[in-house]
Coordinates of C-alpha atoms in Angstrom, one line a residue:
Chain D
X1 CA -16.1 -11.7 145.4
X2 CA -17.0 -11.3 141.6
X3 CA -15.6 -13.8 139.2
X4 CA -14.4 -11.4 136.7
X5 CA -12.3 -9.9 139.5
X6 CA -10.5 -13.5 140.3
X7 CA -7.1 -13.8 139.1
X8 CA -6.4 -17.3 140.7
X9 CA -8.7 -19.6 142.1
X10 CA -8.0 -22.8 143.6
X11 CA -10.9 -25.4 144.0
X12 CA -10.8 -28.5 146.2
X13 CA -7.0 -28.8 145.5
X14 CA -5.6 -32.1 146.9
X15 CA -1.7 -32.5 146.8
X16 CA 0.1 -35.7 147.2
X17 CA 3.3 -37.4 146.8
X18 CA 2.5 -40.9 146.0
X19 CA 0.4 -42.2 149.1
X20 CA 1.4 -39.3 151.1
X21 CA -1.2 -36.6 150.9
X22 CA 0.2 -33.2 151.9
X23 CA -3.0 -31.0 151.1
X24 CA -6.7 -31.8 151.4
X25 CA -9.5 -29.7 149.5
X26 CA -7.8 -26.4 149.7
X27 CA -9.9 -23.5 148.5
X28 CA -9.3 -19.8 148.0
X29 CA -9.4 -16.9 145.4
X30 CA -6.7 -14.5 144.8
X31 CA -8.4 -11.0 143.2
X32 CA -6.3 -9.1 140.6
X33 CA -3.9 -6.7 142.0
X34 CA -3.8 -8.5 145.5
X35 CA -0.8 -9.2 147.6
X36 CA -2.0 -12.8 148.7
X37 CA 0.0 -14.5 151.3
X38 CA 0.2 -18.2 151.8
X39 CA 1.2 -19.1 155.1
X40 CA 2.1 -21.6 157.6
X41 CA 4.5 -23.6 159.7
X42 CA 7.3 -25.6 158.0
X43 CA 6.1 -28.8 156.3
X44 CA 2.5 -27.4 156.1
X45 CA 2.7 -27.7 152.2
X46 CA 3.0 -24.3 151.0
X47 CA 5.9 -24.7 148.7
X48 CA 3.8 -27.9 147.3
X49 CA 0.9 -25.4 146.6
X50 CA 3.2 -23.2 145.0
X51 CA 4.3 -25.8 142.8
X52 CA 0.8 -26.7 142.0
X53 CA -0.2 -23.1 141.0
X54 CA 2.8 -22.6 138.9
X55 CA 2.3 -25.8 136.9
X56 CA 5.2 -27.9 138.3
X57 CA 3.0 -30.2 140.1
X58 CA -0.2 -31.6 139.0
X59 CA -2.6 -32.0 141.9
X60 CA -3.9 -35.3 143.0
X61 CA -7.5 -33.6 142.6
X62 CA -9.3 -30.3 142.0
X63 CA -8.5 -27.4 139.7
X64 CA -6.4 -24.5 139.6
X65 CA -8.1 -21.5 137.6
X66 CA -6.2 -18.8 136.1
X67 CA -8.3 -16.0 134.7
X68 CA -10.9 -18.7 134.7
X69 CA -9.0 -21.1 132.7
X70 CA -8.6 -24.7 134.2
X71 CA -4.7 -24.7 133.9
X72 CA -4.5 -28.6 134.3
X73 CA -7.3 -29.2 131.7
X74 CA -5.9 -26.7 129.2
X75 CA -3.9 -27.7 126.2
X76 CA -0.1 -27.5 126.3
X77 CA -0.1 -24.0 124.2
X78 CA -2.7 -22.8 126.3
X79 CA -0.7 -23.8 129.5
X80 CA 2.6 -22.2 128.2
X81 CA 0.7 -19.0 127.6
X82 CA -0.4 -18.7 131.2
X83 CA 3.2 -20.1 132.4
X84 CA 4.7 -17.1 130.5
X85 CA 2.2 -14.6 132.3
X86 CA 3.4 -15.6 135.6
X87 CA 7.0 -14.8 137.0
X88 CA 8.3 -16.8 139.9
X89 CA 11.2 -15.6 142.5
X90 CA 12.8 -18.8 143.9
X91 CA 14.3 -18.8 147.4
X92 CA 17.8 -18.7 146.2
X93 CA 17.1 -16.6 143.3
X94 CA 17.9 -19.6 140.9
X95 CA 19.9 -17.4 138.6
X96 CA 21.6 -19.4 135.8
X97 CA 25.3 -19.6 137.1
X98 CA 27.0 -19.4 133.6
X99 CA 25.1 -16.2 132.6
X100 CA 25.7 -12.5 133.7
X101 CA 22.7 -10.9 135.2
X102 CA 21.9 -9.2 131.8
X103 CA 22.0 -12.3 129.8
X104 CA 19.8 -14.0 132.9
X105 CA 17.2 -11.0 132.3
X106 CA 17.6 -11.1 128.8
X107 CA 17.1 -14.7 128.1
X108 CA 13.0 -14.7 128.6
X109 CA 12.9 -11.5 126.3
X110 CA 15.1 -13.3 123.6
X111 CA 13.0 -16.3 123.8
X112 CA 9.6 -15.0 123.7
X113 CA 9.4 -11.6 122.2
X114 CA 10.8 -10.1 118.9
X115 CA 12.1 -7.1 120.6
X116 CA 15.2 -5.6 118.8
X117 CA 18.5 -6.1 120.8
X118 CA 18.7 -2.4 121.8
X119 CA 15.3 -2.4 123.3
X120 CA 16.1 -5.7 125.0
X121 CA 19.4 -4.0 126.5
X122 CA 17.1 -1.1 127.8
X123 CA 14.6 -3.3 129.3
X124 CA 17.3 -5.2 131.2
X125 CA 18.7 -1.8 132.4
X126 CA 15.3 -0.7 133.6
X127 CA 14.4 -4.2 135.4
X128 CA 17.9 -4.2 137.0
X129 CA 17.3 -0.5 138.0
X130 CA 13.8 -1.0 139.5
X131 CA 15.4 -4.0 141.8
X132 CA 18.2 -1.5 142.7
X133 CA 21.0 -3.0 140.8
X134 CA 22.1 -0.6 138.0
X135 CA 25.2 -0.9 136.7
X136 CA 25.4 -4.8 137.5
X137 CA 24.7 -6.1 134.1
X138 CA 28.0 -7.6 133.4
X139 CA 28.3 -9.4 137.0
X140 CA 28.0 -13.4 137.3
X141 CA 25.6 -14.5 140.2
X142 CA 28.7 -16.0 141.9
X143 CA 29.9 -12.3 142.2
X144 CA 26.9 -10.8 144.1
X145 CA 25.4 -11.3 147.5
X146 CA 22.4 -13.2 148.4
X147 CA 20.2 -10.4 148.8
X148 CA 21.5 -9.2 145.3
X149 CA 20.8 -12.6 143.9
X150 CA 17.0 -12.5 145.0
X151 CA 16.6 -9.0 143.8
X152 CA 18.2 -10.0 140.4
X153 CA 16.0 -13.2 140.4
X154 CA 13.1 -10.6 140.8
X155 CA 14.2 -8.6 138.0
X156 CA 14.1 -11.7 135.6
X157 CA 11.1 -12.7 137.1
X158 CA 9.5 -9.4 136.0
X159 CA 11.2 -9.6 132.7
X160 CA 8.2 -10.4 130.6
X161 CA 5.9 -7.8 132.8
X162 CA 4.0 -10.9 134.2
X163 CA 0.2 -10.6 135.4
X164 CA 1.4 -12.6 138.5
X165 CA 4.4 -12.7 140.3
X166 CA 5.2 -15.9 142.9
X167 CA 7.5 -15.4 145.6
X168 CA 8.9 -18.3 147.3
X169 CA 9.9 -17.4 151.0
X170 CA 11.5 -14.0 149.6
X171 CA 12.9 -13.1 153.0
X172 CA 14.7 -16.5 153.8
X173 CA 18.3 -16.0 154.4
X174 CA 18.3 -12.2 154.3
X175 CA 19.1 -9.7 157.1
X176 CA 16.1 -7.7 158.5
X177 CA 17.2 -4.6 156.5
X178 CA 17.3 -6.5 153.2
X179 CA 14.2 -8.4 153.9
X180 CA 12.5 -4.9 154.4
X181 CA 13.8 -3.6 151.0
X182 CA 12.6 -6.5 149.3
X183 CA 9.0 -6.3 151.0
X184 CA 9.0 -2.7 150.0
X185 CA 9.9 -3.4 146.5
X186 CA 6.9 -6.0 146.3
X187 CA 4.7 -3.4 147.7
X188 CA 5.9 -0.8 145.1
X189 CA 5.8 -3.2 142.0
X190 CA 2.3 -4.2 143.2
X191 CA 1.3 -0.4 143.2
X192 CA 2.8 0.8 140.4
X193 CA 2.2 -2.3 137.7
X194 CA -0.8 -3.7 139.4
X195 CA 0.9 -7.0 139.3
X196 CA -1.0 -9.9 141.1
X197 CA 1.4 -11.0 143.9
X198 CA 1.3 -14.3 145.6
X199 CA 4.0 -14.6 148.2
X200 CA 4.9 -17.9 150.2
X201 CA 6.3 -17.1 153.7
X202 CA 6.3 -17.7 157.4
X203 CA 7.9 -14.4 158.0
X204 CA 5.6 -12.4 160.4
X205 CA 7.1 -9.2 159.5
X206 CA 6.7 -9.5 155.9
X207 CA 3.0 -11.0 156.4
X208 CA 2.0 -8.1 158.1
X209 CA 3.9 -5.5 156.0
X210 CA 2.7 -6.6 152.8
X211 CA -0.2 -9.0 152.7
X212 CA -3.6 -7.6 151.7
X213 CA -5.3 -11.4 151.9
X214 CA -3.7 -14.6 153.2
X215 CA -4.6 -18.2 154.0
X216 CA -3.0 -20.3 156.7
X217 CA -2.4 -23.9 155.8
X218 CA -2.8 -26.1 158.7
X219 CA -0.2 -29.1 159.2
X220 CA -2.5 -31.2 161.3
X221 CA -5.7 -31.0 159.1
X222 CA -3.9 -30.2 156.0
X223 CA -5.9 -27.8 154.7
X224 CA -6.8 -24.1 154.8
X225 CA -7.8 -23.4 158.4
X226 CA -7.7 -19.5 158.2
X227 CA -8.5 -17.0 155.5
X228 CA -8.6 -13.1 155.2
X229 CA -6.3 -10.0 156.1
X230 CA -3.5 -10.9 158.4
X231 CA -4.5 -8.2 160.7
X232 CA -7.8 -9.1 160.9
X233 CA -6.9 -12.7 161.2
X234 CA -4.8 -11.5 164.3
X235 CA -7.7 -9.6 165.7
X236 CA -10.0 -12.4 165.3
X237 CA -8.0 -15.7 165.1
X238 CA -10.5 -18.4 164.1
X239 CA -8.4 -21.4 166.0
X240 CA -5.4 -21.6 168.3
X241 CA -3.1 -22.5 165.6
X242 CA -3.5 -19.4 163.8
X243 CA -3.1 -17.1 166.9
X244 CA -0.1 -19.1 167.8
X245 CA 1.5 -18.5 164.5
X246 CA 0.4 -15.1 164.0
X247 CA 1.9 -14.1 167.3
X248 CA 5.1 -16.1 166.8
X249 CA 4.1 -18.8 169.7
X250 CA 3.6 -16.2 172.1
X251 CA -0.2 -16.6 172.9
Chain O
X1 CA 1.0 4.1 119.1
X2 CA 3.2 7.2 118.2
X3 CA 6.3 8.8 119.7
X4 CA 6.7 12.5 118.4
X5 CA 9.0 15.2 119.4
X6 CA 9.5 18.6 118.9
X7 CA 12.7 21.1 119.7
X8 CA 12.3 24.8 120.6
X9 CA 14.7 26.9 122.2
X10 CA 16.7 24.2 124.0
X11 CA 13.2 22.4 125.3
X12 CA 12.5 19.1 123.8
X13 CA 8.9 17.9 124.0
X14 CA 8.3 14.3 123.7
X15 CA 4.7 13.5 123.1
X16 CA 3.7 9.9 123.7
X17 CA 0.0 8.8 122.5
X18 CA -2.2 6.1 121.5
X19 CA -1.2 2.4 122.6
X20 CA 2.6 2.2 123.4
X21 CA 2.8 -1.3 124.2
X22 CA 5.4 -3.3 122.7
X23 CA 7.0 -0.2 121.2
X24 CA 10.2 -0.8 119.6
X25 CA 11.0 1.5 116.6
X26 CA 14.4 2.1 117.0
X27 CA 14.9 4.4 114.3
X28 CA 12.5 6.9 115.8
X29 CA 13.9 6.2 119.2
X30 CA 17.3 7.2 117.9
X31 CA 15.9 10.3 116.6
X32 CA 14.6 11.3 120.1
X33 CA 17.6 10.2 121.9
X34 CA 19.7 12.6 119.7
X35 CA 17.4 15.4 120.0
X36 CA 17.6 14.8 124.0
X37 CA 21.5 15.1 123.9
X38 CA 21.4 18.7 122.6
X39 CA 18.6 20.6 124.9
X40 CA 18.6 21.8 128.4
X41 CA 15.1 21.0 129.1
X42 CA 12.9 17.8 128.3
X43 CA 9.1 17.8 128.6
X44 CA 7.0 14.5 128.4
X45 CA 3.3 15.3 127.1
X46 CA 1.2 12.1 127.8
X47 CA -2.4 13.3 127.5
X48 CA -3.2 11.0 124.6
X49 CA -1.3 7.8 126.0
X50 CA -3.8 5.0 126.4
X51 CA -1.9 2.1 127.2
X52 CA 1.8 1.6 128.2
X53 CA 4.2 -1.3 129.4
X54 CA 7.8 -1.8 130.2
X55 CA 8.8 -1.0 126.6
X56 CA 7.6 2.7 127.3
X57 CA 9.4 2.8 130.8
X58 CA 12.7 1.3 129.3
X59 CA 12.7 4.2 126.5
X60 CA 11.7 7.0 129.2
X61 CA 14.3 5.4 131.5
X62 CA 16.9 5.4 129.1
X63 CA 16.2 9.1 127.8
X64 CA 16.4 10.5 131.5
X65 CA 19.4 8.4 132.8
X66 CA 21.9 7.8 129.8
X67 CA 21.1 10.2 126.9
X68 CA 20.5 13.5 128.4
X69 CA 23.5 16.2 129.6
X70 CA 23.7 16.6 133.4
X71 CA 21.7 19.3 134.8
X72 CA 18.9 18.8 132.0
X73 CA 15.5 19.5 133.5
X74 CA 13.0 16.8 133.1
X75 CA 9.1 17.4 133.5
X76 CA 7.3 14.1 133.7
X77 CA 4.1 15.4 135.4
X78 CA 1.9 14.8 132.4
X79 CA 3.0 10.7 132.6
X80 CA 0.7 8.5 134.2
X81 CA 0.7 8.2 137.9
X82 CA 1.7 4.8 137.9
X83 CA 4.4 5.2 135.2
X84 CA 5.8 8.1 137.4
X85 CA 6.3 5.8 140.3
X86 CA 7.7 2.9 138.2
X87 CA 10.3 5.7 137.0
X88 CA 10.7 7.0 140.5
X89 CA 11.4 3.5 141.7
X90 CA 14.1 2.7 139.1
X91 CA 15.8 6.1 139.7
X92 CA 15.8 5.8 143.4
X93 CA 19.5 6.4 144.7
X94 CA 19.0 5.4 148.5
X95 CA 18.6 1.5 147.5
X96 CA 21.4 1.9 144.8
X97 CA 24.3 -0.3 145.9
X98 CA 27.9 0.8 145.6
X99 CA 28.8 1.0 141.9
X100 CA 30.7 -2.2 140.9
X101 CA 34.3 -1.6 140.0
X102 CA 35.1 -3.6 136.7
X103 CA 39.0 -4.1 136.5
X104 CA 40.3 -3.8 133.1
X105 CA 43.8 -5.5 133.3
X106 CA 46.6 -5.0 131.0
X107 CA 48.6 -7.8 129.3
X108 CA 51.3 -7.8 132.1
X109 CA 48.7 -7.6 134.8
X110 CA 46.9 -10.9 133.0
X111 CA 50.4 -12.4 132.7
X112 CA 51.2 -11.9 136.4
X113 CA 47.7 -13.0 137.6
X114 CA 48.1 -16.3 135.4
X115 CA 51.6 -16.8 137.0
X116 CA 50.4 -16.1 140.7
X117 CA 47.3 -18.5 139.8
X118 CA 49.6 -21.4 138.2
X119 CA 51.9 -20.8 141.6
X120 CA 48.9 -20.9 143.8
X121 CA 47.5 -24.2 142.1
X122 CA 50.8 -26.2 142.5
X123 CA 51.0 -25.1 146.2
X124 CA 47.2 -26.3 146.6
X125 CA 48.1 -29.4 144.7
X126 CA 51.2 -30.2 146.8
X127 CA 49.2 -29.5 150.2
X128 CA 46.5 -31.8 148.8
X129 CA 49.1 -34.6 147.9
X130 CA 50.7 -34.1 151.4
X131 CA 47.2 -34.5 153.1
X132 CA 46.4 -37.4 151.0
X133 CA 49.7 -39.2 151.8
X134 CA 49.2 -38.3 155.7
X135 CA 45.9 -39.8 155.3
X136 CA 47.4 -43.0 153.9
X137 CA 50.0 -43.2 156.7
X138 CA 47.1 -42.8 159.2
X139 CA 45.3 -45.5 157.7
X140 CA 48.1 -47.9 158.0
X141 CA 48.8 -46.9 161.6
X142 CA 44.8 -47.5 162.3
X143 CA 44.2 -43.8 163.1
X144 CA 42.4 -42.7 159.9
X145 CA 38.5 -41.6 160.4
X146 CA 37.0 -43.4 157.4
X147 CA 33.7 -44.9 157.3
X148 CA 33.9 -48.4 156.2
X149 CA 30.8 -48.3 154.2
X150 CA 32.3 -45.4 152.2
X151 CA 35.2 -47.5 151.4
X152 CA 32.8 -50.6 150.4
X153 CA 30.8 -48.4 148.1
X154 CA 33.9 -46.9 146.5
X155 CA 35.4 -50.3 146.1
X156 CA 32.0 -51.6 144.7
X157 CA 31.7 -48.7 142.3
X158 CA 35.3 -49.0 140.7
X159 CA 35.3 -52.8 141.2
X160 CA 33.0 -55.2 139.6
X161 CA 30.9 -52.5 138.3
X162 CA 33.5 -51.5 135.9
X163 CA 34.3 -54.9 134.7
X164 CA 31.8 -54.8 131.7
X165 CA 33.2 -51.6 130.0
X166 CA 36.6 -52.3 130.8
X167 CA 36.2 -55.8 129.2
X168 CA 34.5 -54.6 126.1
X169 CA 37.0 -51.6 125.4
X170 CA 40.1 -53.9 125.9
X171 CA 38.8 -56.6 123.8
X172 CA 37.9 -54.0 121.2
X173 CA 41.5 -52.5 121.4
X174 CA 43.2 -56.2 121.3
X175 CA 41.2 -56.7 118.1
X176 CA 42.0 -53.5 116.4
X177 CA 45.8 -54.0 117.4
X178 CA 45.7 -57.3 115.6
X179 CA 44.0 -56.2 112.8
X180 CA 46.5 -53.3 112.3
X181 CA 49.4 -55.6 112.8
X182 CA 48.2 -58.2 110.6
X183 CA 48.4 -55.5 107.8
X184 CA 51.7 -55.1 108.0
X185 CA 53.0 -58.5 109.2
X186 CA 51.4 -60.1 106.3
X187 CA 53.6 -58.4 103.9
X188 CA 56.4 -60.5 105.2
X189 CA 54.3 -63.5 105.7
X190 CA 55.0 -63.1 109.5
X191 CA 51.2 -63.0 110.7
X192 CA 51.6 -65.6 113.5
X193 CA 53.7 -62.7 115.2
X194 CA 50.4 -61.1 116.0
X195 CA 50.3 -63.2 118.9
X196 CA 53.4 -61.6 120.2
X197 CA 52.7 -58.1 119.3
X198 CA 49.0 -58.3 120.7
X199 CA 50.4 -60.0 123.9
X200 CA 53.4 -57.9 124.7
X201 CA 51.6 -54.4 123.8
X202 CA 48.5 -55.3 126.1
X203 CA 50.5 -56.8 129.0
X204 CA 53.2 -54.0 129.1
X205 CA 51.2 -51.0 128.8
X206 CA 48.0 -51.0 126.5
X207 CA 46.0 -52.9 129.2
X208 CA 46.9 -50.5 131.7
X209 CA 46.5 -47.2 129.6
X210 CA 43.2 -48.5 128.2
X211 CA 41.8 -49.3 131.8
X212 CA 43.3 -46.0 133.1
X213 CA 41.5 -44.1 130.5
X214 CA 38.2 -45.6 131.2
X215 CA 38.3 -45.4 134.7
X216 CA 39.3 -41.7 134.3
X217 CA 36.3 -41.0 132.3
X218 CA 34.0 -43.0 134.4
X219 CA 35.4 -43.1 138.1
X220 CA 37.5 -40.1 138.4
X221 CA 34.5 -37.8 136.8
X222 CA 32.1 -39.1 139.4
X223 CA 34.6 -38.5 142.3
X224 CA 35.1 -34.9 141.4
X225 CA 31.3 -34.5 140.7
X226 CA 30.3 -36.1 144.1
X227 CA 32.8 -34.1 146.2
X228 CA 32.0 -30.7 144.3
X229 CA 28.3 -31.5 144.6
X230 CA 29.2 -31.8 148.3
X231 CA 31.2 -28.5 148.4
X232 CA 28.2 -26.7 146.7
X233 CA 25.7 -28.1 149.5
X234 CA 28.1 -27.0 152.1
X235 CA 28.7 -30.7 153.2
X236 CA 32.3 -30.4 153.1
X237 CA 32.1 -27.3 155.3
X238 CA 30.1 -29.4 157.6
X239 CA 32.8 -32.4 157.5
X240 CA 35.4 -29.6 158.5
X241 CA 33.3 -27.8 161.4
X242 CA 33.0 -31.3 162.9
X243 CA 36.7 -31.3 162.9
X244 CA 36.8 -34.3 160.6
X245 CA 39.8 -34.5 158.1
X246 CA 38.5 -33.9 154.6
X247 CA 41.1 -36.3 153.2
X248 CA 40.5 -39.1 156.0
X249 CA 36.6 -38.9 155.1
X250 CA 36.5 -38.3 151.4
X251 CA 39.8 -38.9 149.8
X252 CA 41.0 -41.9 151.5
X253 CA 38.4 -44.4 150.6
X254 CA 38.6 -43.6 147.1
X255 CA 42.4 -43.5 146.9
X256 CA 42.4 -46.8 148.5
X257 CA 39.7 -48.4 146.6
X258 CA 41.4 -47.5 143.2
X259 CA 44.8 -48.3 144.5
X260 CA 43.3 -52.1 144.9
X261 CA 41.1 -52.5 142.0
X262 CA 43.3 -50.7 139.2
X263 CA 46.0 -53.5 139.2
X264 CA 42.9 -56.1 138.8
X265 CA 41.5 -54.1 136.2
X266 CA 44.6 -53.9 134.3
X267 CA 44.9 -57.7 134.3
X268 CA 41.5 -58.0 133.0
X269 CA 42.0 -55.5 130.4
X270 CA 45.3 -57.5 129.6
X271 CA 43.4 -60.9 129.2
X272 CA 40.4 -59.3 127.1
X273 CA 43.1 -57.5 124.9
X274 CA 44.8 -61.0 124.3
X275 CA 41.4 -62.5 123.5
X276 CA 40.5 -59.9 121.3
X277 CA 43.7 -60.4 119.4
X278 CA 43.0 -64.1 119.5
X279 CA 39.8 -63.6 117.9
X280 CA 40.8 -61.9 114.9
X281 CA 43.9 -64.3 114.5
X282 CA 41.8 -67.6 114.7
X283 CA 38.7 -66.7 113.1
X284 CA 39.7 -64.1 110.4
X285 CA 43.3 -64.8 109.9
X286 CA 43.1 -68.4 110.2
X287 CA 45.8 -69.0 112.5
X288 CA 45.4 -72.2 114.5
X289 CA 44.6 -71.4 118.1
X290 CA 47.2 -73.8 119.8
X291 CA 49.9 -72.0 117.5
X292 CA 48.6 -68.7 118.7
X293 CA 48.6 -69.7 122.5
X294 CA 52.0 -71.0 121.9
X295 CA 53.3 -67.7 120.5
X296 CA 51.5 -65.5 123.1
X297 CA 53.0 -67.9 126.0
X298 CA 56.6 -67.4 124.8
X299 CA 56.1 -63.4 124.1
X300 CA 54.5 -63.1 127.9
X301 CA 57.1 -62.2 130.0
X302 CA 57.0 -61.6 133.8
X303 CA 58.6 -58.3 133.7
X304 CA 56.3 -57.0 131.1
X305 CA 53.4 -58.3 133.2
X306 CA 54.7 -56.6 136.3
X307 CA 55.3 -53.3 134.7
X308 CA 51.9 -53.6 133.3
X309 CA 50.6 -53.8 136.7
X310 CA 52.8 -51.2 138.2
X311 CA 51.2 -48.7 135.7
X312 CA 47.8 -49.7 136.5
X313 CA 48.6 -49.0 140.4
X314 CA 50.2 -45.6 139.4
X315 CA 47.3 -44.6 137.2
X316 CA 44.6 -45.7 140.3
X317 CA 46.8 -43.1 142.4
X318 CA 46.6 -40.4 139.8
X319 CA 42.8 -40.9 138.8
X320 CA 41.8 -41.0 142.4
X321 CA 44.0 -38.0 143.3
X322 CA 42.8 -35.8 140.3
X323 CA 39.2 -36.8 141.0
X324 CA 39.0 -35.8 144.7
X325 CA 41.5 -32.9 144.3
X326 CA 39.1 -31.2 141.7
X327 CA 36.1 -32.1 143.9
X328 CA 37.5 -30.8 146.8
X329 CA 38.5 -27.5 145.1
X330 CA 35.3 -27.2 143.4
X331 CA 33.7 -23.8 143.2
X332 CA 30.0 -23.2 144.9
X333 CA 27.7 -23.1 142.0
X334 CA 26.5 -25.6 139.5
X335 CA 28.8 -24.4 136.7
X336 CA 31.7 -25.2 138.9
X337 CA 30.8 -28.9 139.3
X338 CA 31.1 -29.5 135.7
X339 CA 34.1 -27.6 135.3
X340 CA 35.6 -30.1 138.1
X341 CA 34.7 -32.8 136.5
X342 CA 35.9 -32.0 132.9
X343 CA 39.2 -30.8 134.7
X344 CA 39.8 -34.1 136.8
X345 CA 39.3 -36.1 133.5
X346 CA 41.8 -34.3 131.6
X347 CA 44.2 -34.0 134.3
X348 CA 43.9 -37.6 135.0
X349 CA 44.6 -38.6 131.2
X350 CA 47.4 -35.8 130.6
X351 CA 49.2 -36.8 134.1
X352 CA 48.7 -40.5 132.9
X353 CA 50.3 -40.0 129.7
X354 CA 53.5 -37.7 130.9
X355 CA 53.8 -40.3 133.8
X356 CA 54.0 -43.3 131.5
X357 CA 56.7 -41.3 129.5
X358 CA 58.7 -41.0 132.3
X359 CA 58.3 -44.7 133.6
X360 CA 59.0 -45.8 130.3
X361 CA 62.4 -43.8 130.4
X362 CA 63.1 -45.1 134.1
X363 CA 62.5 -48.8 133.1
X364 CA 64.6 -48.5 130.0
X365 CA 67.3 -47.3 132.0
X366 CA 67.2 -50.1 134.6
X367 CA 66.8 -52.5 131.5
X368 CA 63.4 -53.8 132.9

C-alpha cells in the first residue's frame, strides 16, 4: 500500500480507561476512497477505536495519522481542521432536538463557511434530498422515525463535504429494508463523492454488502486478529473467532 | 470559475467551467434561475469544468427541481459522471418518503387546540393526584411498593443537604426585613418593634415561603429532571412493564420526604430569619439583645407558628407533586427534560402563591 494513498493510519494504538486496557497495539491503514469496516463482537473496543479516530479520546499509546498528520501531536488549529474534514453519523443520529432538520444541517455550514443564506438553503435541500428526506426541512427530530433520524444525521455529517465519513453502528435499530437502504446510500456516497468511509458494525449483511476492507477486533486478545476484504476473510479465516463471527456463530 | 448561459429558441444552455468549488455568486445564480423559468429545454455544458463540489450540485439540483416549468427537458449528459450520479441520487423518487403534511391552523383551530390541551392537562393532573393519593393510602396501609433506599436518598437530599442554603437565604431575608422595617419605624421612634415585625413575619408566612421557593428551585427541579431523564431513557416504561406503580416507585418516596422535611425546614427558616433580624437590631440599631428577645417572645404566638408550619407542609406537597408530575409527563428528548424542569419550578412557585392567598383567606375567616 503506497503511503500517498493512505487516508487514515493507526499505528500501535493502545486505548485504555484508567488501568483498564481495551485495545492493544492496533495497526491498520485505510486507503482514500475505501469503505473500511471495523468489526467485532460486543465489548471488543470498536466504539473506543472510533472515539480515538475522531479525536474524542486520546490513545494511551500510538498514533493516529490522517493524511500523514499525527492528529494527537498536532496543534489545536490543525486538529480542528482535521476534525472538520470528518463527518460522523452516530448510532442515534444525535440530531439537536431543539432545531429543525434544516437548522441541524445548516449549523456547520453557518459556522465554518461564508456561504450566503441562499446557498446554505440550497445545500440543505440537496443534502436532505441525497438522503431521501426531500421536503422535511421544517420537521423537528422528535417528529420523524428512527431511520429518518439516521438519514438526517448523515445529511448533517455530509454538510461540509467531508473527506472521511465515520458511521457508528449505522444499521442498529433499523428494520432490514431501512438498513439495506442505508447501506445502498453509503455505497452511492462513496462512489459519487469518493468519500473515505469508516463503518463500525457487527451486522454481517452490512459488512458483506459494503465493506471493501475490514479489521476484526478480538475481545480476547484486545487487538486486530484479521485484516482484509470481508469476503476473502470468510474464505480464508485466520482464526476460529473470525470464522465464528463471519458465519454468525454457525461454524 | 464561471457560470455562463445563453438562451436560444426556448432552449437554455448553462455553461459550467473552471473550478466551481465554493461557488456562491447569487447575482449570477438568480439570472440563470430566472432564465430557466422561461424555457422548455435546459442543456448543461461542462466540457471546461475542472472541479466541483456540493455548491455546484446544489445549484444544479435547485435549477432542475424548483426553478423550471413542469415537463422542461433537462440534458445533463455533459456533466461529469460522478456529478450525474449524485444528482440522480438526490432526485431518486423510489426512496423519497411520503411528503409531510404541514398543518396550517387558523386562529379558531389554534384556540380550540389550546382549550383541548388545557382540558387534557387538567385531566392528566387530576389522574396524577388521584394516583399519588392512592399511593399514600397504600403506604399507610403497608401495601406500597417503595424501595426504602429511594426514600432514604430523597430524605437525605431534601433534608440535611438543604440546611445550608435555607439557613443562609432565611438569615438574609430576616436581615432585609429588619432593615426595611427600621427605616419606617425609626420615624416614630419605634425601632424596638422590629423584633415583633420580624418574628411575626417570619414565623407566620415568610419562613415557609422562603423555604418553599428554595426547595422548589433546588429539589423540585431535581425531581423533574431525574424522572424526566428516566422517561427519556425508557426506565419509566421498564417500570410499567414490570407492573410496578410509577406513583409508588417514583412519586411516593419524594412526596413523603418533602412532607416530612418541609415543616422542619420552615422552622429552620423561621429561626434563621429571627437571628437575621436580631443581627441588624443589636449590632446596627443598638437595641439591647435582652430587650429584642423579650419583644420577640411576646410577638411569638403558637397560632402563627403552627400556621407557618402548616404552610410548609402544604408547600412540600405542592413541590413534590409538581416536580414528579412534570417528570413523569416529560417528552422523549433532551429538550423536554429542560422544559419539564422549568415548568416544575414555575408551577410550584405559582401554585404556592395562589394556595397561600387561599389559606390566608380561610385562616382570616376562621379567626386564626
